[in-house]
Amino acid sequence: MAVEYLILPNLYQDSVSLMQLSAKLSNINGIEQASVIMGTPANLTRLVDAGFPAIEANPNDLVIIVKGNKNECEQAIHLAKQSLLSSPKQTIANKSTTKITSLSNAVEKNTALNLALISVPGEYAAAEAIKALNAGLNVMLFSDNVSLQEEKQIKTLAQQKDLLVMGPDCGTAIINGIPLGFANIVRAGNIGIIAASGTGLQEVTCNIDKLGEGISQAIGTGGHDLHQEIGGISMLYAMDLLEKDKKTEVIVLISKPPASNIAEKIKKRAMQINKPVVFHFLGQHSAKNQEDNLYYAKTLAHTAEVAVAVLRKQRIPPHIPSRMKNSPCSLKIEQQYIRGVFSGGTFCFEAQQILHRAGLRLFSNTPIAEGMKLKEANQSQQHTLLDLGDDFFTQGKPHPMIDPTLRNQRLLQEGLDPEVAVILFDLVLGYGANLIPTETLLPILQKIQQQNSPPYLIAHICGTPQDIQNKQLIQEQLQDIGVFVANNNAEATYFALEILQRRNTNE
């Protein structure tokens, strides 16, 4: 097995484009592993953790490294170099361009600019965010690995300057109809969303689109915004913005479990807004369905249903768990466990909550408070739900929403386990995500289905018919090989639970 690498000095590319190039190289026959990264100390350490040899590079250098057959490695390096060095020339070919060398230079050239999207390695992100704020720009901070202390510093400065910070680790937003990061193509409309959860934001916007309504603004705050130390600074500021926004008639708030006193702070502010506000903080369930101008939802999909009903001034729909129709349960006696293989962290979290409330004892690499931590993330135990976007799985590798190789390998591993009764998985579509997600997935699923008594396969597609990946075709391809395709993540989880319950009844 050969390892080849190339260092391109002082060449910067954003992390999404590098992950996409890594995925492209990894899919070359004869290549076992590929990574294209900036040469920061943290990234170089992750390469070693991922099984590559130690190399030396500077933070401003771009590193291409591949493992596989020697000839294919050389071809992959050549392909990556060609791709990276030819892009700027293609951009310049037919346009008159002005070279921009700094944020302040950009603002001087165009005074209408008001937002900077920052996607540099985490250790440099805070400094860039502060530069942008000082230049009068709102910030979307895509970068992760920014400390809570730095996040507090950035957001406190934003408060002083009356500016918005989305992130750190903000992967999704839709601002004035323009998708940023991993976002879907949805209708424009009158529902504004603020979310401390990237795939949670995508799930709710896609379901609102499915119900025939649209989005005014979708503001990601980053997953730590409602942490005790940060205090919900961005969510509170975004609420002020949407309260003033004439296009926004209904406001939706989404978060993974926040600090309890911060959640109360958010709720108190929401009750002062002269617009209806739909709440869904995962892990917090109110006994009430409504309290003054606040409406409480039970799942991400239910959040979209409540928001649309409030907008249309219709009766608020109750949350009724979905049930499968005409589904016989045929499993061997040893097939008794649910396995979840998720690329969306919030989907993994929501599925754990639903299954826990049904009384299942759960394991995960990212467990909810009531769950159990896996002893070894590469080996499932009993009922196991995995977040494959977690740092453990993505060190030196692209996120599974971009390159599904890791997800497919784990699906096969779980599918061949004789103790598995049901496998849950997701496909996330939209900008930044893999363009042909079923290309390598279908052969894996077919291999699982060819077994004697295969496990039930239940998928959920997070996307809209407008997304470039063709959601309808993907759904038909999955259904053609016997996969149950649920309407949303919660429904998929209830289906899995029902199969397990029917299996127990049949015993």
Coordinates of C-alpha atoms in Angstrom, one line a residue:
M1 CA 0.0 0.0 0.0
A2 CA 1.5 3.3 -1.1
V3 CA 1.1 6.7 0.4
E4 CA 1.7 9.8 -1.7
Y5 CA 1.3 13.4 -0.7
L6 CA 1.8 16.9 -2.2
I7 CA 2.1 20.2 -0.4
L8 CA 1.0 23.4 -2.2
P9 CA 2.5 26.4 -0.4
N10 CA 0.3 29.4 0.5
L11 CA -2.8 28.1 -1.3
Y12 CA -6.1 28.5 0.6
Q13 CA -9.4 26.8 -0.1
D14 CA -12.5 26.7 2.1
S15 CA -13.2 23.5 4.0
V16 CA -16.4 22.5 2.1
S17 CA -14.6 22.5 -1.3
L18 CA -11.7 20.5 0.3
M19 CA -14.1 17.9 1.7
Q20 CA -15.7 17.6 -1.7
L21 CA -12.3 17.1 -3.4
S22 CA -11.4 14.6 -0.7
A23 CA -14.6 12.6 -1.4
K24 CA -13.8 12.7 -5.2
L25 CA -10.3 11.3 -4.7
S26 CA -11.6 8.6 -2.2
N27 CA -14.0 7.3 -4.9
I28 CA -11.2 6.6 -7.4
N29 CA -10.7 2.8 -7.9
G30 CA -7.5 1.8 -6.2
I31 CA -7.6 4.6 -3.6
E32 CA -8.2 3.4 -0.1
Q33 CA -8.2 6.8 1.7
A34 CA -7.7 10.4 0.6
S35 CA -7.6 13.8 2.5
V36 CA -7.2 17.3 1.2
I37 CA -6.7 19.8 4.1
M38 CA -5.0 23.0 5.2
G39 CA -1.7 22.2 6.9
T40 CA -2.7 23.4 10.4
P41 CA -1.2 21.6 13.4
A42 CA -4.6 20.2 14.4
N43 CA -5.3 19.0 10.9
L44 CA -1.9 17.3 10.7
T45 CA -2.5 15.6 14.0
R46 CA -5.9 14.3 12.7
L47 CA -4.1 12.9 9.6
V48 CA -1.9 10.8 11.9
D49 CA -4.9 9.7 13.9
A50 CA -6.6 8.6 10.7
G51 CA -3.6 6.4 9.9
F52 CA -1.5 8.6 7.6
P53 CA 2.2 9.1 8.3
A54 CA 3.4 12.3 10.0
I55 CA 4.3 15.1 7.5
E56 CA 5.4 18.7 8.0
A57 CA 3.5 21.7 6.5
N58 CA 2.7 25.3 7.4
P59 CA -0.9 26.4 8.3
N60 CA -1.2 28.3 5.0
D61 CA -0.1 25.3 2.9
L62 CA -2.6 23.0 1.3
V63 CA -1.9 19.3 1.8
I64 CA -3.1 16.5 -0.6
I65 CA -2.4 13.0 0.8
V66 CA -3.7 9.6 -0.6
K67 CA -3.3 6.0 0.3
G68 CA -3.7 3.1 -2.2
N69 CA -2.1 1.6 -5.2
K70 CA 0.9 3.5 -6.3
N71 CA -0.2 4.4 -9.9
E72 CA -3.7 5.4 -8.7
C73 CA -2.1 7.5 -5.9
E74 CA 0.0 9.4 -8.4
Q75 CA -3.1 9.9 -10.7
A76 CA -5.1 11.2 -7.7
I77 CA -2.4 13.7 -6.7
H78 CA -2.2 14.9 -10.3
L79 CA -6.0 15.2 -10.5
A80 CA -6.2 17.2 -7.3
K81 CA -3.4 19.5 -8.3
Q82 CA -5.0 20.2 -11.6
S83 CA -8.4 20.8 -10.0
L84 CA -7.0 23.2 -7.3
L85 CA -4.8 25.2 -9.6
S86 CA -7.1 25.5 -12.6
S87 CA -10.2 26.8 -10.8
P88 CA -9.0 30.5 -10.4
K89 CA -8.1 30.7 -14.1
Q90 CA -11.5 29.4 -15.1
T91 CA -13.1 32.0 -12.9
I92 CA -11.1 34.8 -14.3
A93 CA -11.4 33.8 -18.0
N94 CA -14.5 35.8 -18.9
K95 CA -14.8 38.3 -16.2
S96 CA -13.2 41.5 -15.1
T97 CA -12.0 40.9 -11.6
T98 CA -10.5 42.9 -8.8
K99 CA -7.9 41.2 -6.6
I100 CA -9.1 41.3 -2.9
T101 CA -6.5 40.8 -0.3
S102 CA -8.3 41.3 3.0
L103 CA -11.8 41.8 4.5
S104 CA -11.2 45.5 5.0
N105 CA -10.1 45.8 1.4
A106 CA -13.3 44.0 0.3
V107 CA -15.5 46.4 2.3
E108 CA -13.6 49.4 0.8
K109 CA -14.2 48.1 -2.7
N110 CA -17.9 47.5 -2.1
T111 CA -19.6 49.4 0.7
A112 CA -22.9 47.4 0.2
L113 CA -21.3 44.3 1.7
N114 CA -22.8 43.3 5.1
L115 CA -22.0 39.6 5.7
A116 CA -18.8 37.6 5.8
L117 CA -18.9 33.7 5.6
I118 CA -15.8 32.4 7.4
S119 CA -14.6 28.9 6.8
V120 CA -10.9 28.8 7.9
P121 CA -9.5 26.2 10.4
G122 CA -10.8 26.6 13.9
E123 CA -7.7 28.0 15.5
Y124 CA -7.7 31.0 13.1
A125 CA -11.5 31.5 12.9
A126 CA -12.0 33.8 15.9
A127 CA -9.4 36.3 14.7
E128 CA -11.1 36.4 11.3
A129 CA -14.5 36.8 12.8
I130 CA -13.3 39.7 14.9
K131 CA -11.8 41.4 11.8
A132 CA -15.1 41.0 10.0
L133 CA -17.1 42.5 12.9
N134 CA -14.7 45.4 13.2
A135 CA -15.2 45.9 9.4
G136 CA -19.0 46.3 10.1
L137 CA -20.0 42.8 8.7
N138 CA -22.4 40.3 10.1
V139 CA -20.7 36.9 10.3
M140 CA -21.6 33.3 9.4
L141 CA -18.8 31.3 11.1
F142 CA -18.8 27.9 9.4
S143 CA -15.6 26.8 11.2
D144 CA -15.7 24.4 14.1
N145 CA -13.2 23.8 17.0
V146 CA -13.6 27.4 18.3
S147 CA -13.5 27.5 22.1
L148 CA -16.4 28.7 24.2
Q149 CA -14.2 31.5 25.5
E150 CA -13.5 32.7 21.9
E151 CA -17.2 32.3 21.0
K152 CA -18.2 34.5 23.9
Q153 CA -15.6 37.1 22.9
I154 CA -16.9 37.2 19.3
K155 CA -20.6 37.4 20.3
T156 CA -20.0 40.0 22.9
L157 CA -18.2 42.2 20.3
A158 CA -21.1 41.6 17.9
Q159 CA -23.6 42.8 20.6
Q160 CA -21.6 46.0 21.0
K161 CA -21.6 46.6 17.3
D162 CA -25.3 45.6 16.8
L163 CA -24.3 42.8 14.4
L164 CA -25.3 39.1 14.0
V165 CA -23.0 36.2 14.5
M166 CA -24.1 32.8 13.2
G167 CA -21.9 30.0 14.5
P168 CA -19.2 28.9 15.3
D169 CA -19.9 25.5 13.7
C170 CA -22.9 27.0 11.8
G171 CA -23.4 24.7 8.8
T172 CA -26.7 26.0 7.6
A173 CA -28.6 29.2 6.9
I174 CA -30.9 30.8 4.4
I175 CA -30.5 34.6 4.3
N176 CA -32.8 36.7 2.0
G177 CA -33.5 33.5 0.0
I178 CA -29.8 32.6 -0.5
P179 CA -28.8 29.2 1.0
L180 CA -25.5 29.2 2.9
G181 CA -23.6 26.1 3.8
F182 CA -25.6 22.8 3.8
A183 CA -29.0 24.2 3.0
N184 CA -31.9 23.1 0.8
I185 CA -33.8 24.9 -1.9
V186 CA -37.1 25.9 -0.3
R187 CA -40.0 28.2 -1.0
A188 CA -39.8 31.8 0.1
G189 CA -42.5 32.7 2.6
N190 CA -43.4 34.1 6.0
I191 CA -41.9 31.7 8.5
G192 CA -38.6 32.7 10.1
I193 CA -36.5 30.1 11.8
I194 CA -33.7 30.4 14.4
A195 CA -31.9 27.1 15.1
A196 CA -29.0 25.9 17.2
S197 CA -29.1 22.7 15.2
G198 CA -28.0 22.4 11.6
T199 CA -29.9 19.3 10.4
G200 CA -32.8 20.3 12.6
L201 CA -33.0 23.6 10.6
Q202 CA -32.9 21.6 7.4
E203 CA -35.6 19.1 8.5
V204 CA -38.0 21.9 9.5
T205 CA -37.5 24.1 6.4
C206 CA -37.9 21.1 4.1
N207 CA -41.1 20.0 5.9
I208 CA -42.5 23.6 5.7
D209 CA -41.8 23.5 2.0
K210 CA -43.6 20.2 1.7
L211 CA -46.6 21.6 3.4
G212 CA -46.8 24.4 0.8
E213 CA -45.4 27.3 2.8
G214 CA -42.0 29.1 2.8
I215 CA -39.2 30.7 4.7
S216 CA -38.5 34.4 5.3
Q217 CA -35.1 33.8 7.0
A218 CA -33.4 30.7 8.4
I219 CA -30.7 31.7 10.9
G220 CA -28.3 29.1 12.3
T221 CA -26.8 30.1 15.6
G222 CA -24.3 27.3 16.1
G223 CA -24.8 24.4 18.5
H224 CA -23.2 26.1 21.5
D225 CA -25.2 29.3 21.5
L226 CA -27.6 28.2 24.2
H227 CA -24.7 26.9 26.4
Q228 CA -24.5 28.4 29.8
E229 CA -21.3 30.3 29.0
I230 CA -22.7 31.9 25.8
G231 CA -26.2 32.6 27.1
G232 CA -28.1 32.5 23.8
I233 CA -26.6 35.8 22.5
S234 CA -27.2 35.0 18.8
M235 CA -30.7 33.5 19.3
L236 CA -31.8 36.6 21.3
Y237 CA -30.4 39.0 18.7
A238 CA -31.9 37.0 15.8
M239 CA -35.3 37.1 17.6
D240 CA -35.0 40.9 17.6
L241 CA -34.3 40.9 13.9
L242 CA -37.2 38.6 13.0
E243 CA -39.5 40.6 15.3
K244 CA -38.8 43.7 13.1
D245 CA -38.8 41.8 9.8
K246 CA -42.1 42.6 8.0
K247 CA -41.9 39.4 5.9
T248 CA -41.8 37.2 9.1
E249 CA -45.2 36.4 10.5
V250 CA -44.3 33.3 12.6
I251 CA -41.0 32.6 14.4
V252 CA -39.7 29.1 15.0
L253 CA -37.0 28.3 17.6
I254 CA -35.1 25.0 17.5
S255 CA -32.3 23.7 19.7
K256 CA -30.8 20.6 21.1
P257 CA -31.1 20.6 24.9
P258 CA -30.1 24.1 26.2
A259 CA -29.0 25.1 29.6
S260 CA -32.2 25.3 31.6
N261 CA -31.8 28.9 32.7
I262 CA -30.9 30.0 29.2
A263 CA -34.0 28.2 27.8
E264 CA -36.1 30.2 30.3
K265 CA -34.3 33.4 29.2
I266 CA -35.2 32.7 25.6
K267 CA -38.8 31.8 26.5
K268 CA -39.2 35.0 28.5
R269 CA -38.0 37.1 25.5
A270 CA -40.2 35.1 23.1
M271 CA -43.3 35.9 25.1
Q272 CA -42.6 39.6 24.7
I273 CA -42.7 39.4 20.9
N274 CA -45.8 40.5 19.2
K275 CA -45.8 37.5 16.8
P276 CA -46.5 33.8 17.4
V277 CA -43.5 31.8 18.3
V278 CA -43.2 28.0 17.9
F279 CA -40.8 26.3 20.3
H280 CA -39.0 23.0 19.9
F281 CA -36.1 22.4 22.2
L282 CA -35.2 18.7 21.9
G283 CA -35.4 17.0 25.3
Q284 CA -37.8 19.5 26.8
H285 CA -41.4 18.6 26.6
S286 CA -44.1 21.0 27.8
A287 CA -47.3 19.6 29.2
K288 CA -49.0 22.5 27.5
N289 CA -49.6 22.9 23.7
Q290 CA -49.9 26.7 23.9
E291 CA -49.0 29.4 26.3
D292 CA -49.9 33.0 25.3
N293 CA -48.1 33.5 21.9
L294 CA -46.0 30.4 22.4
Y295 CA -46.7 27.1 20.7
Y296 CA -44.9 23.9 21.7
A297 CA -44.1 21.1 19.2
K298 CA -43.1 17.5 19.9
T299 CA -40.8 16.6 17.0
L300 CA -39.0 18.4 14.2
A301 CA -41.7 17.4 11.7
H302 CA -44.4 18.5 14.1
T303 CA -42.6 21.8 14.5
A304 CA -43.2 22.5 10.8
E305 CA -46.8 21.4 11.0
V306 CA -47.5 23.7 14.0
A307 CA -45.8 26.7 12.3
V308 CA -47.8 26.2 9.1
A309 CA -51.1 25.9 11.0
V310 CA -50.3 29.0 13.1
L311 CA -49.5 30.9 9.9
R312 CA -52.7 29.9 8.2
K313 CA -54.7 30.5 11.5
Q314 CA -55.8 26.9 11.4
R315 CA -56.4 24.4 14.3
I316 CA -53.1 23.3 15.8
P317 CA -52.5 19.7 14.8
P318 CA -51.9 17.3 17.7
H319 CA -48.7 15.1 17.6
I320 CA -49.8 11.6 16.6
P321 CA -47.0 9.1 16.1
S322 CA -47.0 7.6 12.6
R323 CA -47.9 3.9 12.1
M324 CA -47.0 1.6 9.2
K325 CA -49.7 0.1 7.0
N326 CA -50.0 -3.6 6.3
S327 CA -46.5 -4.4 7.4
P328 CA -46.0 -8.1 8.3
C329 CA -43.1 -8.8 10.6
S330 CA -40.9 -11.7 9.6
L331 CA -37.7 -12.0 11.5
K332 CA -35.6 -14.7 13.0
I333 CA -35.7 -15.0 16.8
E334 CA -32.1 -13.7 17.2
Q335 CA -33.0 -10.5 15.2
Q336 CA -33.9 -8.2 18.1
Y337 CA -32.1 -4.9 17.8
I338 CA -32.5 -1.5 16.1
R339 CA -29.4 0.1 14.6
G340 CA -29.3 3.8 13.4
V341 CA -26.7 5.0 11.0
F342 CA -27.1 8.8 10.7
S343 CA -25.2 11.5 8.9
G344 CA -27.3 14.2 10.7
G345 CA -26.5 14.6 14.4
T346 CA -29.9 16.0 15.3
F347 CA -31.6 13.0 13.6
C348 CA -29.6 10.7 15.7
F349 CA -30.5 12.7 18.8
E350 CA -34.2 12.8 18.0
A351 CA -34.4 9.1 17.2
Q352 CA -32.7 8.3 20.6
Q353 CA -35.3 10.4 22.4
I354 CA -38.2 8.7 20.8
L355 CA -36.9 5.2 21.4
H356 CA -35.9 6.1 25.0
R357 CA -39.4 7.2 25.7
A358 CA -40.6 3.9 24.5
G359 CA -38.5 2.2 27.1
L360 CA -35.5 1.0 25.0
R361 CA -32.0 0.8 26.5
L362 CA -29.8 2.7 24.0
F363 CA -26.2 3.0 23.1
S364 CA -24.6 5.7 21.0
N365 CA -21.3 7.4 20.3
T366 CA -23.2 10.7 21.1
P367 CA -25.7 9.5 23.7
I368 CA -28.6 11.6 25.1
A369 CA -28.5 12.1 28.9
E370 CA -30.5 8.9 29.5
G371 CA -28.4 6.8 27.0
M372 CA -25.2 4.8 27.3
K373 CA -21.9 5.7 25.7
L374 CA -20.6 3.0 23.3
K375 CA -17.4 1.3 24.7
E376 CA -16.0 1.2 21.1
A377 CA -17.6 3.4 18.4
N378 CA -16.7 1.0 15.7
Q379 CA -18.6 -1.8 17.3
S380 CA -22.4 -1.6 18.0
Q381 CA -24.0 -3.0 21.1
Q382 CA -27.7 -4.0 21.4
H383 CA -29.8 -1.0 20.3
T384 CA -27.2 1.4 18.9
L385 CA -27.7 4.8 17.1
L386 CA -24.7 6.4 15.5
D387 CA -23.9 10.0 14.6
L388 CA -21.3 9.5 11.8
G389 CA -20.8 13.2 11.6
D390 CA -19.1 13.2 15.0
D391 CA -15.4 14.1 15.1
F392 CA -14.5 10.5 16.0
F393 CA -15.6 9.3 12.5
T394 CA -14.6 12.4 10.5
Q395 CA -11.0 12.9 11.5
G396 CA -9.0 13.1 8.3
K397 CA -12.2 12.3 6.3
P398 CA -15.0 14.2 4.7
H399 CA -18.4 14.5 6.5
P400 CA -20.7 11.6 5.4
M401 CA -23.1 14.1 3.9
I402 CA -20.4 14.8 1.4
D403 CA -18.8 11.4 1.0
P404 CA -21.1 8.5 2.1
T405 CA -18.3 5.9 2.0
L406 CA -18.1 5.7 5.8
R407 CA -21.9 5.5 6.1
N408 CA -22.2 2.8 3.5
Q409 CA -19.5 0.7 5.2
R410 CA -21.3 0.9 8.5
L411 CA -24.6 0.1 6.9
L412 CA -23.1 -3.1 5.5
Q413 CA -21.6 -3.9 8.9
E414 CA -24.9 -3.5 10.6
G415 CA -26.8 -5.2 7.8
L416 CA -24.8 -8.4 8.1
D417 CA -25.1 -8.6 11.9
P418 CA -27.5 -11.6 12.6
E419 CA -28.9 -9.8 15.7
V420 CA -30.2 -6.7 13.8
A421 CA -33.9 -6.4 13.1
V422 CA -34.2 -2.9 11.8
I423 CA -31.7 -0.4 10.3
L424 CA -32.5 3.4 10.3
F425 CA -30.6 5.7 8.1
D426 CA -30.9 9.2 6.5
L427 CA -30.0 10.9 3.2
V428 CA -29.4 14.6 3.5
L429 CA -29.8 16.5 0.1
G430 CA -29.1 20.1 -0.8
Y431 CA -26.2 22.4 -1.4
G432 CA -22.8 21.0 -0.3
A433 CA -24.2 17.4 0.0
N434 CA -23.2 14.5 -2.3
L435 CA -24.7 15.0 -5.7
I436 CA -25.4 11.3 -6.4
P437 CA -26.1 9.8 -2.9
T438 CA -27.5 6.5 -4.2
E439 CA -24.6 5.7 -6.6
T440 CA -22.6 3.7 -4.1
L441 CA -25.5 3.2 -1.6
L442 CA -27.8 0.9 -3.7
P443 CA -25.2 -1.9 -4.2
I444 CA -24.7 -2.0 -0.4
L445 CA -28.5 -2.2 0.3
Q446 CA -28.9 -4.8 -2.4
K447 CA -26.2 -6.9 -0.7
I448 CA -28.0 -6.6 2.6
Q449 CA -31.3 -7.6 1.1
Q450 CA -29.9 -10.7 -0.6
Q451 CA -29.5 -12.4 2.8
N452 CA -31.9 -15.0 4.2
S453 CA -34.1 -12.9 6.5
P454 CA -32.5 -9.5 6.1
P455 CA -33.2 -6.7 8.6
Y456 CA -35.9 -4.1 7.7
L457 CA -34.4 -1.0 6.1
I458 CA -36.0 2.3 6.9
A459 CA -34.8 5.6 5.3
H460 CA -35.6 9.2 5.7
I461 CA -34.7 11.7 2.9
C462 CA -34.1 15.3 4.2
G463 CA -34.6 17.4 1.1
T464 CA -37.0 19.0 -1.3
P465 CA -38.1 18.3 -4.9
Q466 CA -36.2 21.5 -5.9
D467 CA -32.8 20.1 -4.6
I468 CA -30.4 19.2 -7.4
Q469 CA -30.1 15.5 -6.3
N470 CA -33.7 14.6 -7.5
K471 CA -35.5 13.5 -4.4
Q472 CA -38.3 11.7 -6.2
L473 CA -35.8 9.5 -8.2
I474 CA -33.9 8.7 -5.0
Q475 CA -37.1 7.7 -3.2
E476 CA -38.2 5.4 -6.1
Q477 CA -34.7 3.8 -6.2
L478 CA -34.8 2.9 -2.5
Q479 CA -38.4 1.7 -2.6
D480 CA -37.6 -0.5 -5.7
I481 CA -35.2 -2.6 -3.6
G482 CA -37.5 -2.9 -0.6
V483 CA -36.5 0.1 1.6
F484 CA -39.3 1.8 3.6
V485 CA -39.0 5.5 2.9
A486 CA -40.6 7.6 5.7
N487 CA -41.8 11.2 5.4
N488 CA -39.5 12.5 8.1
N489 CA -37.0 11.4 10.8
A490 CA -39.6 10.9 13.6
E491 CA -41.8 8.8 11.4
A492 CA -38.9 6.6 10.4
T493 CA -38.1 6.0 14.1
Y494 CA -41.7 5.2 15.0
F495 CA -41.8 2.7 12.1
A496 CA -38.6 1.0 13.5
L497 CA -40.2 0.9 17.0
E498 CA -43.4 -0.6 15.6
I499 CA -41.5 -3.4 13.8
L500 CA -39.7 -4.2 17.0
Q501 CA -43.0 -4.3 19.0
R502 CA -44.7 -6.5 16.4
R503 CA -41.7 -8.8 16.5
N504 CA -42.1 -9.1 20.3
T505 CA -45.8 -9.8 19.9
N506 CA -45.2 -12.6 17.4
E507 CA -42.8 -14.4 19.7

